[in-house]
Amino acid sequence: MTFDNILVDQQDKIALITINRPTKLNALNRDTIQELHLAFSHLEKDPSTRVVLLTGSGEKAFVAGADIAEFAHFDENAAAKLARKGQETLFHFIENFPKPVIAVINGFALGGGLELAMAAHVRIAAQSAKMGLPEVSLGVIPGYGGTQRLARLTGKGKAMEMILSAGMIAADEACKWGLVNQVVSQEDLLSVSKKMAGKMARNASPALAAAIKAVNAGYRHDVDGYEVEIAAFAHCFSTPDFKEGTQAFLEKRPPKFQ
Ligand code: COA
């Protein structure tokens, strides 16, 4: 797969997507969002991909936000379309992606960049990374799910503080808030992220998909999370990987998942 704004690489069942607009601090323009959608769609169907790492090129930025130059002249209608399309094609898409997605936060994760990281299932940040939702300082609010996902991760009080102050926090602070899972040195960022991805990749794919679905269901208003869990749990029993996983345990050997 080749794209203009992103790079996609795969090694040992782990795909690495790098947003590659370093001169614009990897800001998310329309084309980049579309390319990310296409790349994720392709990886979803590729059985050799078990886990996806998502990062930004260079050491300065993960993603410094939605591309301000692209939406500065928009009216209300165009703004609603932008937010809706972005949420559907990328942010909800990643949140509901059936394979684990780890955001590898190598620098500034601001606005749409932090929203992108929050849509991922897990976040690992470099010590030097800085995070914030500065939209109100531009006269707007987060529109790619930030007001919803931040409050879920950090609680309402911290989310209000970050959104209303438009301030930035350092990685260690973000970890204390529950916004990122782990903080490591810039130097170790990719290797630690790959190690975590490797741990996930060893597990049964249908079970990973079922777990993501069930956990996400708890944050939806239109379904009963416990019911979704029962159905997803039961579905696992129909998969060859379940038979292999339980059999391998009983035979005291490592499983060979499909
Ligand atoms: N949209 C469009 N372009 C962006 C961008 C964004 N969100 N963030 C950075 N860029 C561009 C800058 O315009 C600049 O381009 P130029 O060289 O063509 O002028 C380039 O990236 C480098 O950014 P610059 O501001 O010069 O770097 P800096 O080190 O001085 O500051 C930041 C870094 C992250 C603090 C600053 O770029 C910033 O505040 N960005 C916007 C963050 C934001 O508000 N995001 C939310 C958007 S809704």
Short mmCIF file of C-alpha atoms and ligand atoms in Angstrom, two decimals:
data_model
loop_
_atom_site.label_atom_id
_atom_site.label_comp_id
_atom_site.label_asym_id
_atom_site.label_seq_id
_atom_site.Cartn_x
_atom_site.Cartn_y
_atom_site.Cartn_z
CA MET A 1 0.00 0.00 0.00
CA THR A 2 1.39 3.41 -0.90
CA PHE A 3 -0.13 6.73 0.09
CA ASP A 4 0.84 10.41 -0.07
CA ASN A 5 0.37 11.29 3.61
CA ILE A 6 0.91 8.07 5.52
CA LEU A 7 3.37 5.18 5.55
CA VAL A 8 2.28 1.60 6.20
CA ASP A 9 4.71 -1.09 7.17
CA GLN A 10 4.23 -4.59 8.55
CA GLN A 11 6.50 -6.90 10.52
CA ASP A 12 5.62 -10.08 12.39
CA LYS A 13 1.82 -9.60 12.39
CA ILE A 14 2.18 -5.99 13.60
CA ALA A 15 1.32 -3.16 11.21
CA LEU A 16 2.83 0.27 11.76
CA ILE A 17 0.98 3.27 10.31
CA THR A 18 2.96 6.52 10.39
CA ILE A 19 1.24 9.80 9.65
CA ASN A 20 3.79 11.51 7.48
CA ARG A 21 3.27 15.26 7.12
CA PRO A 22 6.17 16.41 9.30
CA THR A 23 6.27 19.95 7.90
CA LYS A 24 2.68 20.41 9.13
CA LEU A 25 3.35 18.51 12.36
CA ASN A 26 1.28 15.66 10.89
CA ALA A 27 -1.94 17.72 11.01
CA LEU A 28 -4.96 15.75 9.83
CA ASN A 29 -6.29 17.07 6.56
CA ARG A 30 -9.09 15.46 4.58
CA ASP A 31 -6.75 13.37 2.41
CA THR A 32 -4.89 12.01 5.43
CA ILE A 33 -8.15 11.00 7.11
CA GLN A 34 -9.24 9.24 3.92
CA GLU A 35 -5.91 7.47 3.54
CA LEU A 36 -6.01 6.34 7.16
CA HIS A 37 -9.49 4.96 6.55
CA LEU A 38 -8.27 3.04 3.49
CA ALA A 39 -5.23 1.70 5.29
CA PHE A 40 -7.25 0.53 8.30
CA SER A 41 -9.86 -1.03 5.98
CA HIS A 42 -7.14 -2.96 4.20
CA LEU A 43 -5.51 -4.11 7.46
CA GLU A 44 -8.89 -5.20 8.81
CA LYS A 45 -9.18 -7.72 5.97
CA ASP A 46 -5.57 -8.83 6.05
CA PRO A 47 -5.31 -11.96 8.21
CA SER A 48 -1.57 -11.46 8.61
CA THR A 49 -2.22 -8.26 10.60
CA ARG A 50 -3.04 -8.87 14.27
CA VAL A 51 -2.31 -5.50 15.88
CA VAL A 52 -1.92 -1.96 14.52
CA LEU A 53 0.46 0.69 15.85
CA LEU A 54 -0.33 4.28 14.91
CA THR A 55 2.27 7.03 15.20
CA GLY A 56 3.48 10.33 13.72
CA SER A 57 6.66 10.92 11.75
CA GLY A 58 9.58 12.69 13.38
CA GLU A 59 10.11 13.32 17.08
CA LYS A 60 8.15 16.55 17.40
CA ALA A 61 4.54 15.60 16.79
CA PHE A 62 2.18 12.65 16.88
CA VAL A 63 -0.50 14.82 15.28
CA ALA A 64 -0.84 18.57 16.03
CA GLY A 65 -4.56 18.56 15.31
CA ALA A 66 -7.01 18.79 12.48
CA ASP A 67 -5.61 20.90 9.65
CA ILE A 68 -6.68 24.40 10.68
CA ALA A 69 -5.96 25.83 7.21
CA GLU A 70 -8.48 23.45 5.69
CA PHE A 71 -11.50 24.34 7.84
CA ALA A 72 -10.84 28.00 8.73
CA HIS A 73 -13.36 29.26 6.12
CA PHE A 74 -16.11 26.66 6.77
CA ASP A 75 -19.72 27.57 7.61
CA GLU A 76 -21.97 25.64 10.04
CA ASN A 77 -23.08 23.12 7.45
CA ALA A 78 -19.61 22.33 6.22
CA ALA A 79 -18.41 22.06 9.83
CA ALA A 80 -21.13 19.53 10.71
CA LYS A 81 -20.24 17.46 7.65
CA LEU A 82 -16.54 17.59 8.49
CA ALA A 83 -17.08 16.38 12.05
CA ARG A 84 -19.61 13.69 11.11
CA LYS A 85 -17.55 12.30 8.23
CA GLY A 86 -14.35 12.34 10.30
CA GLN A 87 -16.03 10.60 13.23
CA GLU A 88 -17.52 7.92 11.00
CA THR A 89 -14.61 7.24 8.68
CA LEU A 90 -11.80 7.41 11.18
CA PHE A 91 -12.47 7.93 14.88
CA HIS A 92 -15.40 5.52 15.42
CA PHE A 93 -13.82 3.24 12.83
CA ILE A 94 -10.64 2.92 14.89
CA GLU A 95 -12.49 2.62 18.20
CA ASN A 96 -14.51 -0.28 16.79
CA PHE A 97 -11.63 -1.80 14.82
CA PRO A 98 -11.66 -5.56 15.51
CA LYS A 99 -7.90 -5.73 16.04
CA PRO A 100 -6.07 -3.89 18.82
CA VAL A 101 -4.90 -0.40 17.88
CA ILE A 102 -2.13 1.21 19.95
CA ALA A 103 -1.46 4.93 19.64
CA VAL A 104 2.29 5.52 19.87
CA ILE A 105 2.43 9.16 20.95
CA ASN A 106 5.83 10.43 19.92
CA GLY A 107 5.27 14.19 20.45
CA PHE A 108 2.46 16.77 20.39
CA ALA A 109 -0.99 15.15 20.41
CA LEU A 110 -3.28 18.15 20.16
CA GLY A 111 -6.90 18.60 19.17
CA GLY A 112 -7.74 16.02 16.49
CA GLY A 113 -4.40 14.37 17.26
CA LEU A 114 -5.35 13.66 20.85
CA GLU A 115 -8.82 12.66 19.67
CA LEU A 116 -7.17 10.17 17.31
CA ALA A 117 -5.02 8.76 20.13
CA MET A 118 -8.12 8.50 22.34
CA ALA A 119 -9.96 6.52 19.67
CA ALA A 120 -7.21 3.90 19.82
CA HIS A 121 -7.57 1.06 22.34
CA VAL A 122 -4.32 1.77 24.19
CA ARG A 123 -1.93 4.76 24.35
CA ILE A 124 1.81 4.72 24.98
CA ALA A 125 3.54 8.10 25.15
CA ALA A 126 7.10 9.35 24.97
CA GLN A 127 8.21 11.31 28.02
CA SER A 128 8.50 14.41 25.82
CA ALA A 129 4.95 14.16 24.43
CA LYS A 130 2.45 16.89 25.21
CA MET A 131 -1.30 16.55 25.05
CA GLY A 132 -4.20 18.93 24.94
CA LEU A 133 -7.48 19.93 23.35
CA PRO A 134 -6.80 23.58 22.46
CA GLU A 135 -9.92 24.06 20.30
CA VAL A 136 -11.64 26.67 22.48
CA SER A 137 -8.58 28.89 22.02
CA LEU A 138 -9.49 28.87 18.30
CA GLY A 139 -13.15 29.61 18.99
CA VAL A 140 -14.36 26.06 18.42
CA ILE A 141 -14.65 22.80 20.41
CA PRO A 142 -13.36 19.27 19.76
CA GLY A 143 -15.46 17.70 17.00
CA TYR A 144 -13.90 14.29 16.52
CA GLY A 145 -15.27 12.75 19.72
CA GLY A 146 -12.93 14.53 22.14
CA THR A 147 -15.62 15.81 24.51
CA GLN A 148 -16.92 12.26 24.89
CA ARG A 149 -13.79 10.12 24.95
CA LEU A 150 -11.72 12.39 27.20
CA ALA A 151 -14.38 12.37 29.92
CA ARG A 152 -14.60 8.58 29.72
CA LEU A 153 -10.85 8.17 30.12
CA THR A 154 -10.15 10.81 32.76
CA GLY A 155 -13.52 11.54 34.39
CA LYS A 156 -15.61 14.63 33.81
CA GLY A 157 -13.68 17.03 36.06
CA LYS A 158 -10.30 16.56 34.37
CA ALA A 159 -11.93 16.59 30.93
CA MET A 160 -13.64 19.88 31.67
CA GLU A 161 -10.35 21.29 32.95
CA MET A 162 -8.41 20.29 29.83
CA ILE A 163 -11.08 21.37 27.34
CA LEU A 164 -12.03 24.67 29.02
CA SER A 165 -8.46 25.77 29.73
CA ALA A 166 -7.20 24.74 26.27
CA GLY A 167 -4.02 23.85 28.15
CA MET A 168 -1.45 21.17 27.46
CA ILE A 169 -0.26 18.50 29.88
CA ALA A 170 2.97 16.51 29.87
CA ALA A 171 3.02 12.74 29.38
CA ASP A 172 3.58 11.91 33.07
CA GLU A 173 0.58 14.02 34.04
CA ALA A 174 -1.48 12.37 31.27
CA CYS A 175 -0.55 8.98 32.72
CA LYS A 176 -1.72 10.03 36.18
CA TRP A 177 -5.00 11.17 34.65
CA GLY A 178 -5.52 7.80 32.96
CA LEU A 179 -5.24 9.41 29.55
CA VAL A 180 -2.23 7.30 28.55
CA ASN A 181 -1.42 3.77 29.66
CA GLN A 182 2.34 4.07 29.85
CA VAL A 183 5.14 6.63 29.48
CA VAL A 184 8.59 5.68 28.19
CA SER A 185 11.63 7.46 26.79
CA GLN A 186 11.44 8.63 23.18
CA GLU A 187 14.22 6.18 22.44
CA ASP A 188 12.29 3.18 23.79
CA LEU A 189 8.88 4.25 22.53
CA LEU A 190 8.65 2.08 19.44
CA SER A 191 10.28 -0.99 20.94
CA VAL A 192 8.04 -0.89 24.05
CA SER A 193 4.98 -0.39 21.83
CA LYS A 194 6.00 -3.29 19.61
CA LYS A 195 6.52 -5.46 22.66
CA MET A 196 3.01 -4.72 23.90
CA ALA A 197 1.65 -5.31 20.39
CA GLY A 198 3.53 -8.63 20.28
CA LYS A 199 1.87 -9.76 23.52
CA MET A 200 -1.54 -8.95 22.07
CA ALA A 201 -0.72 -10.54 18.71
CA ARG A 202 -0.08 -13.90 20.37
CA ASN A 203 -3.72 -14.17 21.46
CA ALA A 204 -6.70 -15.53 19.53
CA SER A 205 -7.92 -13.01 16.93
CA PRO A 206 -11.66 -13.72 17.30
CA ALA A 207 -11.30 -13.34 21.08
CA LEU A 208 -9.50 -10.01 20.66
CA ALA A 209 -12.30 -8.77 18.40
CA ALA A 210 -14.95 -10.02 20.84
CA ALA A 211 -13.22 -8.32 23.78
CA ILE A 212 -12.98 -4.97 21.96
CA LYS A 213 -16.66 -5.19 21.04
CA ALA A 214 -17.76 -6.05 24.57
CA VAL A 215 -15.68 -3.37 26.30
CA ASN A 216 -16.86 -0.72 23.83
CA ALA A 217 -20.48 -1.77 24.36
CA GLY A 218 -20.27 -0.57 27.95
CA TYR A 219 -19.84 2.99 26.67
CA ARG A 220 -22.83 2.93 24.30
CA HIS A 221 -26.32 4.00 25.21
CA ASP A 222 -28.14 1.93 22.61
CA VAL A 223 -27.10 -1.54 23.80
CA ASP A 224 -26.78 -3.45 27.07
CA GLY A 225 -23.06 -4.11 27.54
CA TYR A 226 -23.69 -7.26 29.58
CA GLU A 227 -25.86 -8.69 26.80
CA VAL A 228 -23.21 -7.85 24.21
CA GLU A 229 -20.65 -9.57 26.43
CA ILE A 230 -22.78 -12.73 26.66
CA ALA A 231 -23.19 -12.88 22.87
CA ALA A 232 -19.50 -12.14 22.22
CA PHE A 233 -18.44 -14.70 24.86
CA ALA A 234 -20.70 -17.33 23.32
CA HIS A 235 -19.49 -16.54 19.81
CA CYS A 236 -15.93 -17.39 20.85
CA PHE A 237 -17.08 -20.98 21.51
CA SER A 238 -17.87 -21.39 17.82
CA THR A 239 -14.33 -20.53 16.73
CA PRO A 240 -11.49 -22.96 16.00
CA ASP A 241 -9.20 -20.74 18.09
CA PHE A 242 -11.29 -21.44 21.20
CA LYS A 243 -11.01 -25.18 20.61
CA GLU A 244 -7.27 -24.84 20.04
CA GLY A 245 -6.75 -22.53 23.05
CA THR A 246 -8.55 -24.77 25.53
CA GLN A 247 -7.09 -27.97 24.07
CA ALA A 248 -3.56 -26.56 24.21
CA PHE A 249 -4.08 -25.61 27.86
CA LEU A 250 -5.28 -29.12 28.72
CA GLU A 251 -2.36 -30.66 26.80
CA LYS A 252 0.08 -28.28 28.55
CA ARG A 253 1.44 -26.83 25.29
CA PRO A 254 1.38 -23.36 23.70
CA PRO A 255 -1.63 -22.76 21.43
CA LYS A 256 -1.29 -22.50 17.68
CA PHE A 257 -3.95 -19.96 16.78
CA GLN A 258 -5.12 -19.45 13.21
N1 COA B 1 -3.15 22.63 11.30
C1 COA B 1 -2.46 23.11 10.25
N2 COA B 1 -1.14 23.35 10.29
C2 COA B 1 -0.52 23.13 11.45
C3 COA B 1 -1.16 22.63 12.59
C4 COA B 1 -2.56 22.39 12.48
N3 COA B 1 -3.27 21.89 13.49
N4 COA B 1 -0.28 22.53 13.60
C5 COA B 1 0.89 22.93 13.10
N5 COA B 1 0.76 23.29 11.81
C6 COA B 1 1.79 23.79 10.90
C7 COA B 1 2.13 25.24 11.17
O1 COA B 1 1.19 26.08 10.54
C8 COA B 1 3.51 25.33 10.58
O2 COA B 1 3.39 25.40 9.16
P1 COA B 1 4.26 26.46 8.31
O3 COA B 1 5.68 26.09 8.61
O4 COA B 1 3.85 26.21 6.92
O5 COA B 1 3.89 27.81 8.86
C9 COA B 1 4.11 23.97 10.90
O6 COA B 1 3.01 23.10 11.14
C10 COA B 1 5.00 23.98 12.14
O7 COA B 1 4.24 24.49 13.23
P2 COA B 1 4.71 25.70 14.14
O8 COA B 1 3.50 26.31 14.78
O9 COA B 1 5.60 26.62 13.38
O10 COA B 1 5.59 24.92 15.23
P3 COA B 1 5.89 25.38 16.71
O11 COA B 1 6.96 24.48 17.20
O12 COA B 1 6.13 26.84 16.78
O13 COA B 1 4.54 25.09 17.53
C11 COA B 1 2.58 23.81 18.14
C12 COA B 1 4.06 23.77 17.69
C13 COA B 1 2.08 22.38 18.14
C14 COA B 1 2.48 24.37 19.55
C15 COA B 1 1.77 24.70 17.17
O14 COA B 1 2.03 24.25 15.86
C16 COA B 1 0.28 24.67 17.37
O15 COA B 1 -0.21 25.28 18.32
N6 COA B 1 -0.47 24.01 16.46
C17 COA B 1 -1.89 24.01 16.45
C18 COA B 1 -2.43 23.14 17.56
C19 COA B 1 -3.94 23.19 17.59
O16 COA B 1 -4.53 24.21 17.91
N7 COA B 1 -4.57 22.08 17.25
C20 COA B 1 -5.98 21.96 17.30
C21 COA B 1 -6.56 22.16 15.96
S1 COA B 1 -8.32 22.02 16.02
#
